[in-house]
Amino acid sequence: MAQDHEKDQDSDEVDRELEKAGPGTANSSSFSSSSRQDERQSSGLTKETDAAATSAAPCAHSGDVLDMLHYSRRPSQQSRASRPSEDTQRTVSDAGHDHQVATPHRSRSRAASSTRSTRRRAVQVPRSARRGLFAKLSVIAEVEEPYSYSNSMKWTVTFIVAMAGAAAPMGSSLVLPALGDIEDEFNTGATVVNLSVALYMLAMSIFPLWWSSFSETLGRRTIYLVSFALFAIFNVLCAVSVNIAMFIVMRCLSGGAAASVQAVGAGTISDVWEVKERGRAMSIFYLGPLCGPLLSPIIGGALAQSLGWRSAQWFLAIFGACLCTMILFCLPETLRRRRPIAARAEEEAVVEVNGEAEKTTRPDLARTTTNKSVQVKTRKYWAMFRRAFIDPLRIVLYLQFPAVAISVYYATVTFTSLYILNISVQETFSGSPYNYNSIIIGLLYLPNSAGYFLSSIFGGKWVDRIMIREATKASRYDDDGKLIFHPEDRMKENAWLGALVWPAAIITYGWTADYGVSIAGPMIANFFFGVGSMIIFAMVTTMLTEFMPRKASNGVALNNFVRNIFSCIGIIVTSPLIGALGNGWLFTIVGLVALVSGCASIWAMKRFGDHWRVTMDERMEKAMGD
């Protein structure tokens, strides 16, 4: 009783202090015994307290004291209202467009301490409960919240996925210096041999649709392991091919297997990196897919000249096996929630059958008959088949959303130009007046790689700073003082630089190569092409994951689907177009199309991007049934 009396006296003293502090602060200042009881009961549910308030105590400012007192007065309601549970936090992070970062609310020092204190501790999943194929063998433990990985772990995951992302593009370009040798080996024409590259690209565009769908149900890790095991096997069969037909078919299958990263890789990056850090991470990730086709001709040329063209396929098989081993031991599952396809299909089937049963003349029948049980199972298996193999084709319907369509279109123009350039380099510099051998031709792809590398290292940090700057300038803060990011913020001066530099560079390459000037001219142009195009690649891919946060892997799969189809077409028509128009006029046309496309895309995003983003979720739910 004495203790209770002392507590009541303390409460009265607090009320008097609040009345002195100013009007409006004492209205809700009483500490009732019921509220204290609610606080004790809810403490177990709200252990993750307000970081700003906690880190600021003891407080030197009266405003901080009042905030802490105001919060402690309504623990049972405010703690639940302002602090969602961990599951709710994950849902918001996955479902919303606007991931957020702690920012100044009152002072710079408080914001800094708030940012540090709100970082979640990584909670490891027990080894027996880890998800994915052979998950118990992974050295890096799966955690409940992938954002809580340390930066070293995040960069490890990013490095592995980037290396895996290099496999498919590497396979498309590794054979470029040896196309003549393959033509002689199988006694066929150049057009047929080029089909091995074109159809490889076509497989890279189609297979990711199913890899993306399967990753949402089976998880990222399982898809990586299965796909790269198949990649190694198919490349072994390529290496032992006895005719051109077998070679082309095995090439298609190997490209489709390795293309899993084209759809799932960006999703993995989105799983572990928050928006405020994702720009740099996505740029580093794209070093793999973009440097693969540029470094591989060097490797392919050296192997073809010293060991024959088949050695390049053995190299890919060994590379695939190494990746599979690395994924097995070092890549945990990062997907937050799987979609239980079997359970959902059964629920759908039961609803359909029950709906039909209600229309029968015997509504009092309570027990499920054998006939109805068969109907449920039949509908269940059909629903599973449809969701796994047919529904992924509906990914094309995302193109009806302007923000997605414009992003995919601009990425397609840029990517197609890359492969047109690759074919031109091989064909132009192997003939007169240059007449370079396979090794030299492979080295000619290095300037592009240097441009990609520099743009990835510095461009990602630049974009992240632009995102923070634009959100701060617009004063977009949530109730907790955290910045609200918009995907279209990524298209600022960086986008204009890329949109102007790489079209100018590719036009310069075309005319310098057409007139047969010193090799330095085309190579300098290719370096700037690498710088500008990499800015666009990383920017557009990251924007897609943010425009479609709940379907990040689907957005990237759609991007790969469209751009690889046009890259396939570009590979087929480049050689005839060079013969008909020459490099100068061909790349002038390509450069002008790219310039107009880039300027129009940036203007449209600046003018309409906010409206498209706001209305996109509702329309997507109606159109796609998400």
XYZ file of C-alpha atoms in Angstrom:
626
model
C 0.000 0.000 0.000
C 2.814 2.365 0.803
C 4.437 1.605 -2.504
C 1.159 2.281 -4.345
C 0.786 5.575 -2.493
C 4.316 6.567 -3.509
C 3.540 5.696 -7.141
C 0.409 7.862 -7.024
C 2.461 10.737 -5.641
C 4.973 10.296 -8.468
C 2.139 10.356 -10.970
C 0.783 13.599 -9.495
C 4.246 15.139 -9.691
C 4.502 14.203 -13.351
C 1.106 15.801 -14.008
C 2.230 19.029 -12.341
C 5.434 19.068 -14.389
C 3.443 18.630 -17.583
C 1.086 21.463 -16.642
C 4.121 23.711 -16.178
C 5.523 22.608 -19.542
C 2.614 24.006 -21.526
C -1.037 23.640 -22.445
C -2.329 20.457 -23.912
C 0.301 18.265 -22.356
C -1.553 17.424 -19.164
C -4.804 16.371 -20.732
C -3.687 12.796 -21.154
C -0.999 12.650 -18.520
C -2.534 10.476 -15.823
C -0.930 7.141 -15.133
C -3.803 4.887 -14.129
C -3.143 1.516 -12.616
C -4.921 -0.096 -15.576
C -2.620 1.596 -18.082
C 0.398 0.466 -16.097
C -0.998 -3.034 -16.096
C -1.504 -2.820 -19.895
C 2.071 -1.662 -20.213
C 3.337 -4.652 -18.296
C 1.170 -7.007 -20.366
C 2.163 -5.500 -23.675
C 5.859 -5.265 -22.913
C 6.412 -8.737 -24.209
C 4.776 -7.814 -27.519
C 6.659 -4.547 -28.003
C 10.214 -5.259 -27.015
C 11.397 -3.344 -30.081
C 10.824 0.087 -28.536
C 11.064 3.505 -30.135
C 14.722 3.734 -31.035
C 14.790 7.515 -31.156
C 13.349 7.817 -27.661
C 15.533 5.075 -26.243
C 18.762 6.278 -27.773
C 18.100 9.856 -26.652
C 17.712 9.036 -22.952
C 18.788 10.611 -20.707
C 17.428 13.672 -22.575
C 18.739 17.156 -22.302
C 15.695 18.800 -23.903
C 12.248 19.111 -22.372
C 10.677 18.163 -25.693
C 12.347 14.767 -25.482
C 11.034 14.257 -21.937
C 7.529 15.152 -23.010
C 7.706 12.746 -25.938
C 8.795 9.912 -23.681
C 6.077 10.700 -21.139
C 3.448 11.013 -23.831
C 4.404 7.643 -25.235
C 4.430 5.941 -21.844
C 0.919 7.206 -21.048
C -0.751 5.003 -23.702
C 1.419 1.908 -23.969
C -1.307 -0.556 -24.808
C -2.683 1.445 -27.751
C 0.175 3.496 -29.108
C 2.698 0.685 -28.943
C 0.423 -1.463 -31.056
C -0.585 1.336 -33.411
C 2.821 2.813 -34.063
C 4.788 -0.414 -33.896
C 3.592 -3.145 -36.182
C 4.577 -6.661 -35.396
C 7.505 -8.259 -37.167
C 5.207 -10.006 -39.640
C 3.420 -6.734 -40.377
C 6.738 -4.964 -40.861
C 7.750 -7.576 -43.381
C 4.454 -7.275 -45.196
C 4.822 -3.510 -45.458
C 8.400 -3.882 -46.637
C 7.417 -6.391 -49.280
C 4.162 -4.871 -50.419
C 4.702 -1.145 -50.413
C 6.394 0.957 -53.045
C 8.108 3.200 -50.561
C 10.751 1.540 -48.467
C 12.136 4.040 -46.013
C 15.299 5.118 -44.298
C 15.752 6.817 -40.929
C 16.275 10.552 -41.397
C 16.498 13.677 -39.273
C 13.339 14.323 -37.249
C 14.582 16.842 -34.716
C 18.351 16.880 -34.890
C 21.138 15.257 -36.822
C 22.521 13.510 -33.734
C 19.173 11.956 -32.847
C 18.678 10.745 -36.393
C 22.081 9.137 -36.433
C 21.508 7.336 -33.150
C 18.017 6.345 -34.314
C 19.406 4.806 -37.473
C 21.956 2.807 -35.553
C 19.578 1.616 -32.862
C 16.756 0.514 -35.165
C 18.956 -1.966 -36.996
C 17.531 -5.401 -36.338
C 19.618 -8.183 -34.919
C 19.899 -11.145 -37.288
C 17.824 -14.023 -35.867
C 19.036 -17.299 -37.345
C 16.618 -19.977 -38.443
C 17.350 -23.372 -36.811
C 19.252 -25.671 -39.146
C 16.405 -28.197 -39.177
C 13.913 -25.497 -40.253
C 15.967 -23.937 -43.049
C 14.351 -23.813 -46.470
C 15.683 -24.833 -49.852
C 17.430 -27.799 -51.404
C 20.190 -29.219 -49.153
C 19.756 -26.151 -46.910
C 21.513 -27.797 -43.978
C 24.793 -27.703 -45.907
C 24.848 -23.912 -46.175
C 27.619 -22.291 -44.152
C 25.770 -18.958 -44.113
C 22.697 -19.420 -41.955
C 19.245 -18.423 -43.103
C 17.772 -15.597 -41.004
C 14.187 -14.600 -40.325
C 14.612 -11.102 -41.796
C 17.122 -10.909 -44.701
C 17.537 -7.128 -44.215
C 19.180 -7.887 -40.865
C 22.217 -9.588 -42.417
C 25.476 -7.797 -41.792
C 26.922 -5.867 -44.712
C 29.647 -8.464 -45.172
C 27.037 -11.205 -45.524
C 24.979 -9.078 -47.898
C 27.985 -8.451 -50.116
C 28.811 -12.146 -50.060
C 25.318 -12.970 -51.312
C 25.576 -10.194 -53.905
C 28.949 -11.492 -55.140
C 27.667 -15.060 -55.516
C 24.561 -13.952 -57.395
C 26.633 -11.634 -59.627
C 28.991 -14.507 -60.484
C 26.008 -16.714 -61.269
C 24.507 -13.916 -63.350
C 27.601 -13.900 -65.559
C 27.094 -17.523 -66.659
C 24.271 -17.112 -69.176
C 25.663 -14.017 -70.967
C 29.111 -15.568 -70.895
C 27.787 -18.606 -72.709
C 26.279 -16.411 -75.398
C 29.574 -14.652 -76.159
C 32.189 -17.302 -75.437
C 31.696 -18.844 -78.881
C 31.887 -15.571 -80.838
C 35.634 -15.756 -81.647
C 35.248 -19.437 -82.635
C 32.203 -19.210 -84.930
C 34.415 -19.718 -87.969
C 35.967 -22.845 -86.448
C 32.518 -24.281 -85.643
C 31.415 -23.560 -89.203
C 34.380 -25.505 -90.562
C 33.967 -28.343 -88.047
C 30.346 -29.058 -88.980
C 30.668 -27.994 -92.635
C 27.788 -25.512 -92.494
C 27.138 -21.838 -93.271
C 27.647 -18.713 -91.169
C 23.895 -18.079 -90.852
C 23.277 -21.523 -89.344
C 26.151 -21.121 -86.893
C 24.830 -17.697 -85.872
C 21.573 -19.430 -84.978
C 23.383 -21.116 -82.100
C 23.885 -17.652 -80.608
C 20.459 -16.266 -81.568
C 18.472 -19.238 -80.245
C 20.582 -19.219 -77.090
C 19.357 -15.651 -76.524
C 15.794 -16.706 -77.275
C 16.009 -19.425 -74.611
C 17.347 -16.818 -72.174
C 14.216 -14.762 -72.804
C 11.616 -17.528 -72.386
C 12.916 -19.786 -69.595
C 13.101 -17.033 -66.932
C 9.304 -16.798 -66.998
C 9.093 -20.239 -65.416
C 12.185 -19.825 -63.259
C 10.583 -16.715 -61.769
C 7.301 -18.530 -61.137
C 9.010 -21.550 -59.575
C 11.168 -19.323 -57.349
C 8.049 -17.924 -55.666
C 6.976 -21.447 -54.640
C 10.229 -23.404 -54.321
C 12.490 -20.576 -53.146
C 15.564 -18.902 -54.627
C 18.163 -21.424 -53.411
C 16.456 -24.463 -54.928
C 16.101 -22.754 -58.306
C 19.768 -21.749 -58.351
C 20.993 -25.250 -57.515
C 18.778 -27.056 -60.029
C 19.400 -24.609 -62.864
C 23.192 -24.591 -62.576
C 23.393 -28.349 -62.258
C 21.495 -28.510 -65.568
C 23.735 -25.789 -67.022
C 26.830 -27.889 -66.331
C 25.264 -31.029 -67.828
C 24.059 -29.336 -71.021
C 27.449 -27.740 -71.636
C 29.116 -31.129 -71.355
C 26.733 -32.322 -74.072
C 27.606 -29.235 -76.156
C 31.281 -30.096 -75.873
C 30.723 -33.633 -77.213
C 28.252 -32.648 -79.964
C 28.562 -34.710 -83.145
C 26.589 -32.425 -85.478
C 25.312 -28.845 -85.694
C 21.744 -29.815 -84.735
C 22.853 -31.371 -81.444
C 25.107 -28.399 -80.766
C 22.307 -25.845 -81.298
C 19.758 -27.775 -79.186
C 22.167 -28.251 -76.277
C 23.163 -24.592 -76.497
C 19.509 -23.566 -76.195
C 18.991 -25.781 -73.152
C 22.139 -24.541 -71.433
C 21.112 -20.928 -72.021
C 17.661 -21.579 -70.620
C 19.123 -23.258 -67.539
C 21.552 -20.450 -66.708
C 18.896 -17.798 -67.344
C 17.404 -18.433 -63.898
C 19.591 -15.670 -62.477
C 18.276 -13.243 -65.086
C 14.862 -13.498 -63.386
C 15.681 -14.423 -59.782
C 18.973 -12.595 -59.222
C 17.534 -9.092 -58.911
C 14.881 -10.536 -56.610
C 17.630 -11.868 -54.327
C 19.255 -8.421 -54.246
C 15.888 -6.903 -53.322
C 15.501 -9.536 -50.590
C 18.639 -8.523 -48.688
C 19.198 -4.815 -49.515
C 16.936 -1.965 -48.471
C 16.056 0.759 -50.965
C 18.532 3.272 -49.552
C 21.412 0.868 -50.380
C 19.943 -1.059 -53.288
C 21.207 1.167 -56.107
C 24.854 0.387 -55.423
C 24.135 -3.305 -54.803
C 22.172 -3.615 -58.044
C 25.015 -1.973 -59.966
C 27.514 -4.449 -58.537
C 25.156 -7.326 -59.293
C 24.847 -6.234 -62.910
C 28.615 -6.290 -63.317
C 28.242 -10.058 -63.705
C 25.572 -10.174 -66.443
C 27.180 -7.281 -68.334
C 30.868 -8.114 -68.014
C 30.179 -11.765 -68.820
C 29.557 -11.191 -72.551
C 32.494 -8.798 -72.750
C 35.160 -10.809 -70.919
C 34.079 -14.158 -72.335
C 35.293 -13.440 -75.904
C 38.781 -12.971 -74.481
C 38.600 -16.350 -72.761
C 36.888 -17.934 -75.754
C 39.418 -16.568 -78.200
C 42.381 -17.853 -76.157
C 40.795 -21.274 -75.698
C 39.756 -21.598 -79.343
C 43.205 -20.745 -80.635
C 45.095 -22.998 -78.234
C 42.770 -25.942 -77.489
C 39.978 -25.748 -80.068
C 36.384 -24.492 -79.873
C 35.176 -27.451 -77.783
C 37.392 -26.356 -74.895
C 35.165 -23.298 -74.454
C 32.173 -25.554 -73.757
C 34.188 -27.570 -71.254
C 35.129 -24.282 -69.588
C 31.437 -23.391 -69.227
C 30.676 -26.819 -67.764
C 33.421 -26.426 -65.153
C 32.269 -22.879 -64.396
C 28.703 -24.107 -63.876
C 29.880 -26.869 -61.533
C 31.899 -24.367 -59.479
C 28.893 -22.064 -59.213
C 26.702 -24.946 -58.123
C 29.193 -25.805 -55.367
C 29.435 -22.184 -54.234
C 25.645 -21.870 -54.064
C 25.329 -25.173 -52.212
C 27.594 -24.107 -49.352
C 27.371 -20.299 -49.284
C 23.925 -19.115 -50.422
C 21.029 -19.301 -47.934
C 17.362 -18.927 -48.778
C 16.374 -15.219 -48.867
C 12.752 -15.344 -50.039
C 10.565 -14.048 -47.212
C 7.448 -16.081 -47.923
C 6.750 -18.878 -50.345
C 3.446 -19.257 -52.129
C 2.060 -22.712 -51.216
C 0.888 -23.638 -54.684
C -0.599 -27.024 -53.692
C -2.597 -25.629 -50.759
C -3.883 -22.685 -52.769
C -4.823 -24.933 -55.673
C -6.756 -27.237 -53.324
C -8.595 -24.301 -51.765
C -9.522 -23.047 -55.227
C -10.758 -26.491 -56.234
C -12.844 -26.892 -53.060
C -14.476 -23.509 -53.587
C -15.355 -24.360 -57.179
C -16.824 -27.739 -56.280
C -18.781 -26.398 -53.298
C -20.123 -23.612 -55.441
C -21.521 -26.163 -57.867
C -22.872 -28.287 -55.020
C -24.928 -25.393 -53.696
C -26.818 -25.296 -56.992
C -27.894 -28.937 -56.781
C -31.297 -30.111 -55.688
C -29.898 -31.788 -52.562
C -28.416 -28.933 -50.498
C -28.727 -30.959 -47.295
C -26.003 -33.357 -48.364
C -23.255 -32.779 -45.804
C -20.843 -35.565 -46.559
C -18.519 -35.230 -49.548
C -19.210 -37.959 -52.073
C -16.575 -39.908 -53.947
C -17.548 -38.101 -57.128
C -16.967 -34.709 -55.526
C -13.676 -35.855 -54.079
C -12.520 -36.816 -57.568
C -13.657 -33.425 -58.849
C -11.675 -31.631 -56.148
C -8.512 -33.595 -56.929
C -8.895 -33.089 -60.678
C -9.412 -29.358 -60.315
C -6.544 -29.167 -57.829
C -4.042 -30.784 -60.226
C -5.261 -28.643 -63.103
C -4.894 -25.500 -60.961
C -1.360 -26.536 -59.994
C -0.445 -27.175 -63.629
C -1.975 -23.855 -64.697
C -0.214 -21.864 -61.993
C 3.158 -23.495 -62.690
C 3.227 -23.572 -66.501
C 0.488 -21.380 -68.001
C 0.110 -18.460 -65.606
C 3.763 -17.375 -66.023
C 2.901 -16.413 -69.605
C 0.524 -13.820 -68.179
C 3.596 -11.854 -67.171
C 3.331 -10.093 -70.533
C 0.153 -8.407 -69.248
C 2.304 -6.234 -67.003
C 3.199 -4.257 -70.122
C -0.214 -2.598 -69.924
C 1.121 -0.469 -67.065
C 2.918 2.572 -68.535
C 5.672 2.733 -65.907
C 6.603 -0.911 -66.514
C 6.257 -0.649 -70.305
C 8.506 2.416 -70.559
C 11.163 0.923 -68.271
C 11.216 -2.347 -70.210
C 11.233 -0.569 -73.568
C 14.224 1.602 -72.720
C 16.151 -1.343 -71.277
C 15.372 -3.338 -74.443
C 16.742 -0.627 -76.745
C 19.946 -0.432 -74.708
C 20.446 -4.193 -74.421
C 19.741 -4.883 -78.086
C 22.312 -2.252 -79.040
C 24.883 -4.090 -76.913
C 24.485 -7.343 -78.844
C 24.413 -5.584 -82.213
C 27.715 -4.013 -81.175
C 29.126 -7.390 -80.106
C 28.403 -8.978 -83.487
C 29.801 -5.941 -85.288
C 33.077 -6.077 -83.352
C 33.576 -9.743 -84.234
C 32.711 -9.312 -87.903
C 34.386 -5.940 -88.544
C 37.751 -6.507 -86.942
C 38.234 -10.057 -88.178
C 38.101 -8.763 -91.773
C 39.916 -6.158 -93.851
C 41.601 -3.779 -93.117
C 42.176 -5.080 -89.564
C 42.360 -8.892 -89.993
C 42.829 -9.625 -86.267
C 42.981 -13.168 -84.914
C 40.680 -14.652 -82.270
C 42.724 -13.545 -79.261
C 42.976 -9.919 -80.406
C 39.269 -9.809 -81.214
C 38.534 -11.050 -77.703
C 40.685 -8.258 -76.244
C 38.684 -5.662 -78.176
C 35.782 -6.208 -75.768
C 37.841 -4.936 -72.816
C 37.012 -1.198 -73.225
C 33.315 -1.946 -72.790
C 34.098 -3.935 -69.660
C 36.134 -1.074 -68.232
C 33.216 1.288 -68.822
C 30.789 -1.086 -67.136
C 33.096 -1.529 -64.163
C 33.647 2.173 -63.506
C 29.962 2.956 -63.931
C 28.999 0.180 -61.512
C 31.451 1.247 -58.842
C 30.573 4.938 -58.850
C 27.131 5.028 -60.467
C 25.364 3.026 -57.769
C 26.483 5.334 -54.942
C 25.558 8.323 -57.080
C 22.007 7.040 -57.612
C 21.566 6.320 -53.895
C 22.561 9.907 -53.065
C 20.152 11.207 -55.709
C 17.308 9.218 -54.145
C 17.968 10.680 -50.686
C 18.398 14.186 -52.117
C 15.121 14.120 -54.051
C 13.096 12.763 -51.141
C 14.608 15.366 -48.791
C 13.998 18.184 -51.267
C 10.345 17.167 -51.587
C 10.031 16.827 -47.765
C 8.560 13.335 -48.120
C 8.594 12.017 -44.552
C 6.373 9.486 -42.863
C 5.035 9.841 -39.315
C 8.292 8.492 -37.876
C 10.424 11.054 -39.728
C 11.692 8.556 -42.287
C 12.188 9.440 -45.930
C 9.708 8.114 -48.492
C 11.342 7.124 -51.772
C 9.724 7.022 -55.209
C 11.102 4.836 -58.023
C 11.006 7.678 -60.563
C 13.505 9.611 -58.397
C 16.214 7.472 -59.986
C 15.730 9.205 -63.348
C 17.521 12.499 -62.774
C 20.824 13.881 -64.069
C 22.306 10.380 -64.074
C 19.649 9.242 -66.543
C 20.229 12.241 -68.808
C 23.969 11.560 -68.796
C 23.478 7.926 -69.776
C 20.806 8.775 -72.365
C 23.152 11.208 -74.120
C 26.526 9.486 -73.747
C 25.934 5.973 -75.053
C 24.003 6.911 -78.247
C 26.753 9.402 -79.121
C 29.375 6.742 -78.390
C 27.759 4.076 -80.561
C 27.387 6.486 -83.503
C 31.072 7.381 -83.138
C 31.995 3.690 -83.110
C 29.987 3.058 -86.282
C 31.700 5.711 -88.407
C 35.236 5.099 -87.083
C 34.851 1.368 -87.743
C 33.270 2.047 -91.147
C 36.216 4.164 -92.319
C 38.781 1.739 -90.894
C 40.572 4.332 -88.751
C 43.041 3.483 -86.006
C 41.708 0.900 -83.582
C 41.945 3.491 -80.777
C 38.943 5.420 -82.151
C 36.353 2.607 -81.988
C 37.701 1.369 -78.651
C 37.433 4.777 -76.949
C 33.868 5.032 -78.230
C 33.117 1.574 -76.837
C 34.422 2.614 -73.428
C 31.926 5.471 -73.228
C 29.213 3.164 -74.523
C 29.939 0.930 -71.523
C 29.753 3.847 -69.087
C 26.473 5.225 -70.408
C 24.661 1.955 -71.002
C 25.543 0.593 -67.556
C 23.905 3.626 -65.938
C 20.710 2.789 -67.824
C 20.842 -0.978 -67.147
C 21.213 -0.644 -63.370
C 18.734 2.228 -63.097
C 15.934 0.587 -65.072
C 16.262 -2.804 -63.392
C 16.176 -1.269 -59.927
C 13.150 0.836 -60.867
C 11.290 -2.277 -61.986
C 11.842 -3.975 -58.617
C 10.450 -0.850 -56.918
C 7.477 -0.339 -59.215
C 6.572 -4.004 -58.611
C 7.858 -4.684 -55.062
C 5.567 -7.675 -54.512
C 6.538 -9.114 -57.905
C 10.166 -8.042 -58.221
C 11.312 -11.263 -59.887
C 8.371 -11.102 -62.322
C 9.318 -7.574 -63.321
C 12.905 -8.569 -64.012
C 11.744 -11.705 -65.866
C 9.517 -9.573 -68.079
C 12.429 -7.244 -68.746
C 14.646 -10.164 -69.752
C 11.867 -11.727 -71.824
C 11.392 -8.656 -74.009
C 14.994 -7.529 -74.311
C 16.388 -10.982 -75.108
C 13.807 -11.524 -77.854
C 14.894 -8.303 -79.527
C 18.557 -9.143 -78.884
C 17.961 -12.447 -80.676
C 16.521 -10.550 -83.633
C 19.409 -8.091 -83.514
C 21.989 -10.884 -83.650
C 20.314 -12.415 -86.706
C 19.963 -9.182 -88.713
C 23.227 -7.429 -87.776
C 25.462 -9.188 -90.283
C 23.124 -8.602 -93.291
C 22.585 -4.970 -92.234
C 26.322 -4.312 -91.982
C 26.681 -5.709 -95.496
C 23.836 -3.552 -96.810
C 24.329 -0.275 -94.902
C 27.794 -0.435 -93.388
C 28.650 0.181 -89.741
C 28.293 3.965 -90.043
C 24.658 4.177 -91.129
C 23.581 1.136 -89.099
C 24.809 2.573 -85.820
C 23.599 6.064 -86.710
C 20.085 4.637 -86.925
C 20.560 2.694 -83.684
C 21.986 5.755 -81.914
C 19.180 8.074 -83.031
C 16.512 5.579 -81.937
C 18.274 5.270 -78.573
C 18.567 9.042 -78.154
C 14.890 9.694 -78.869
C 13.831 6.730 -76.710
C 15.926 7.859 -73.759
C 14.770 11.488 -73.813
C 11.120 10.477 -74.217
C 11.332 7.902 -71.396
C 12.919 10.316 -68.936
C 10.435 13.073 -69.776
C 7.461 10.715 -69.434
C 8.646 9.439 -66.059
C 9.194 12.963 -64.798
C 5.808 14.141 -66.057
C 3.566 11.158 -65.310
C 5.607 8.793 -63.110
C 3.979 9.821 -59.837
C 0.453 9.340 -61.204
C 1.315 5.976 -62.761
C 2.851 4.726 -59.536
C -0.116 5.751 -57.377
C -2.714 4.091 -59.623
C -0.620 1.055 -60.501
C -1.300 -1.126 -57.447
C -5.063 -1.041 -57.758
C -5.022 -1.643 -61.507
C -2.468 -4.433 -61.146
C -4.647 -6.222 -58.604
C -7.649 -6.086 -60.916
C -5.781 -7.026 -64.087
C -3.450 -9.702 -62.723
C -5.473 -11.056 -59.811
C -2.572 -10.449 -57.401
